Amino acid sequence: MTTPVLEARDVTMRFGGLTAVRSVDFTVNSGEIVGLIGPNGAGKTTFFNCLTGLYVPTEGTVSYQGKVLPPKPHMVTQAGIARTFQNIRLFANMTVLENVLVGRHTRTKEGLWSALLRGPGFRKAEKESEAKAMELLEFIGLAAKRDHLARNLPYGEQRKLEIARALASEPGLLLLDEPTAGMNPQETRATEELVFAIRDKGIAVLVIEHDMRFIFNLCDRVAVLVQGEKLVEGTSDVVQADDRVVAAYLGEPFEGAPGTAEAAEVEAAEAAADAESADAESAADTGSTEADSTTKGEAQ
Amino acid sequence: MTDTTTISPAATERGPVPLPLSLARLLVVVGAVGTIASAFLSWTWTSDFPGDLTVYGYPAGLQILALVGGVLTLLFGLTLWDVKWLRWLNPADATSPVFLTALSAFAVCWFTGIAIAVDLGGLVNLDPGAYVAMAASALPVAGALALPHPAPGTGIRGYLTKPQLPAPTKVSALTERVIITVGVALALLAFTYGIGIDNDASETFIGYLLLLVFAAWGLMHTGLVDRFATTAAHHKGFASALAFVAAVVFPFTQNDDHNANVGVNILIFATVALGLNIVVGLTGLLDLGYVAFLGVGAYAAALVSGSEYSRFSGVHFPFWAAALTGMAASLVFGVLIGAPTLRLRGDYLAIVTLGFGEIFRITVNNLDGTSGPNITRGPNGITQIPDLNIFGFNLGDSHDVLGHSLGRFANYLFLMLIVTAIVVLVFTRAADSRIGRSWIAIREDETAATAMGINGFRVKLIAFALGASLAGLAGTVMAHVNYSVNPQPYQFAGAAPPNSAFLLAAVVLGGMGTVSGPLLGASVLYLVPEKLQFLQNYELFAFGVALILLMRFRPEGIIANRRRQLEFHETGQLDVPAQETLSDDAAVTKAGA
Ligand SMILES: Nc1ncnc2c1ncn2[C@@H]1O[C@H](COP(=O)(O)OP(=O)(O)OP(=O)(O)O)[C@@H](O)[C@H]1O
Ligand SMILES: [Mg+2]
């Protein structure tokens, strides 16, 4: 049961002078739920982007089921890795059902000609896609809202819909970037169940989260990323017991901290980015809710 | 304008005109009847004023429009009295349709009175009929302002508040079809009347627009327009077949081939706008040089038309081959322009297409044998393009059908109708499929779309090339309709369609992502410059003002795509960016509930 699904070798991502991810080796095995944690700005999302081809890593390779992935998002999805986004990126003005149908893009083939000619093959494929999409909507519990616009869904349901859309591509590995951000405890519990159910479908899951209780309940293995470097990796107990992890989260200096020299630099870059873009602003917004849940998690 | 409030007569506020309710209702009806009657009087003494408003007992021009406005006011006025067989007209029992239809008649009558006085130099030129019309048409407006309206505290604006509409009563499928038929017939009637207005009678056309805008606005407030739209969406096939039939009937209603010519040009313009809608409306790519693809198609068709001025004058393709040539040529250019630019994001494409549009025109201007090789004969263009001959049927000849003589332009109108039908079919089928969904996904969020496995470049290139070849197809017909092709119309912006700016405006004004939107937008944008010749020097200015007003009050366009309508109006505010609603506290609380 331990064939590796995803193998990242020596992945480094630099933005100009800033090294957001530094020589990270990482493996996800089939049937595993793996957590990726780390303080804000540690490079978790950047690492996800490297895995899914949204960023071309400066160094290193990512392979899926033994094959090296080209750094093109659509090819990565085609290969079998699906993801969700930290700031929900649904197709806001498409219906719930259409969102999931778009997720099926890589598993269907009908091109322009078959759409124009509408032969029996086209109809059959559309029917099948719709049936599969509805199945997924049943699975996450949004079937009743199939014709609602995605933008009109409450926050928690939007996150669920993003998961359904990702699942529609029939992935072997699902990457979740903070799936419970902004959720209340009940919704978080429900998401936990959902992730287990996804694993039971035979899909490996890699999840970024700031809610520690969520992570430690869920994950077979947890990796901690601090300032772009993998600090610790192991079972929940190992990670929870590690002093360096607590120190990294609370910001205490400790012996042999990786990248201390760059801390100031990172902060400066972040400040600049914050000041510049409205995107950064909304990210900061989410940041504050994350901070809350972090404290909660820590209290456990 | 779109806030909806429940109407409960007890709680409603009275209007600014202090009259008892019963008197107000009476005033509306009496005024409406007076307006109708005034249409049968003489409004001015001389037939110098367009439309000949001098005859007693026989309404003409603006008088007909006043008559229509009066009848509408009367009908809606009567709904205030719970007349049983009129209930369906105003199911919400609202005041605003009464007010708006009263305004339509008022606007027409007062505009006419003022126009007569201004055009002919003084109030002495007004006959008593005009005074009667102006006075009578003012009564329903005053009456309506004495009626209660559903949005207390908003003053006069409350009369423009769309009332909460009750759920429509169910009717049989047959009745629905009858509703569609009546709607299409009315639309055909309105369109035929508009197109039939003499080009010199700009006053009549302005009156027509006034009536149309206020009456349409009033009808929207009754919910009848929404009702019609949902009914038509229910019976899509029937509705489009009927619209097609109406378009076929149109030439038979015209005695003058000139109007058929206008009809063909509108169809060409509308078809190209529909092609552009794939690129702009569905895929969200801004193409500022789209008219060049129309030009490529037209020139390609002209070169293989057998015209003696064509470089290849010996070559005379049959129409189907010429159409394919035009499409193929546009397709090739589409791919050539798209391939290098579509990999980039956003604005680059706009700039490159803008450049391509201008380069096309300038190049065609220079391929005249002096500045470059002689292919297009430069500014002279390729002339004397022979008429098409399809299955031995010469489109240049008049034909008698059902005792009605159909001229050359009517023939081309039928050909163009087939082309339009093909383009409509391509648009709807492509939009509702895997590829169409990926276009919309890319428009919504390109990053997310690629993360869902969509090859953005490929899919955008398909949209771009498809749009280009549809424009090329329309171009092949256009070359033959106009007898000639020359570089002049293929510019970025100009005073008359088609040009890239007008095409884009037709899409935005009509409604992005819809089929009927660009068709309607193109008709409006073609007819307005054609009928209001006096605007010529101010046209672009007027056009700009109109666009700004539209974007302020109806950003989703005349025909709203369901998505876009929700997008713009559900919050009641237009300026709330989507992202903020998401991270909003309220949204989070809602998610928690
Ligand atoms: N496109 C980019 N260009 C420049 N710098 C970037 C870019 N994307 C991320 N960074 C920087 O890389 C660092 C890591 O960011 P990242 O978003 O990966 O953090 P994170 O671990 O996901 O944090 P959070 O928990 O807040 O989501 C930050 O300093 C960020 O400013
Ligand atoms: Mg992140």
JSON list of C-alpha atoms and ligand atoms in Angstrom, two decimals, chain A residues 44-45 86 177-178 208, ligand 2:
[
{"chain": "A", "resi": 44, "resn": "LYS", "atom": "CA", "xyz": [2.86, 26.18, 1.32]},
{"chain": "A", "resi": 45, "resn": "THR", "atom": "CA", "xyz": [0.70, 27.63, -1.43]},
{"chain": "A", "resi": 86, "resn": "GLN", "atom": "CA", "xyz": [-6.90, 29.06, -0.90]},
{"chain": "A", "resi": 177, "resn": "ASP", "atom": "CA", "xyz": [-5.40, 24.46, 0.11]},
{"chain": "A", "resi": 178, "resn": "GLU", "atom": "CA", "xyz": [-6.97, 25.42, 3.44]},
{"chain": "A", "resi": 208, "resn": "ILE", "atom": "CA", "xyz": [-2.74, 22.53, 3.77]},
{"chain": "C", "resi": 2, "resn": "MG", "atom": "MG", "xyz": [-1.28, 29.77, 1.33]}
]
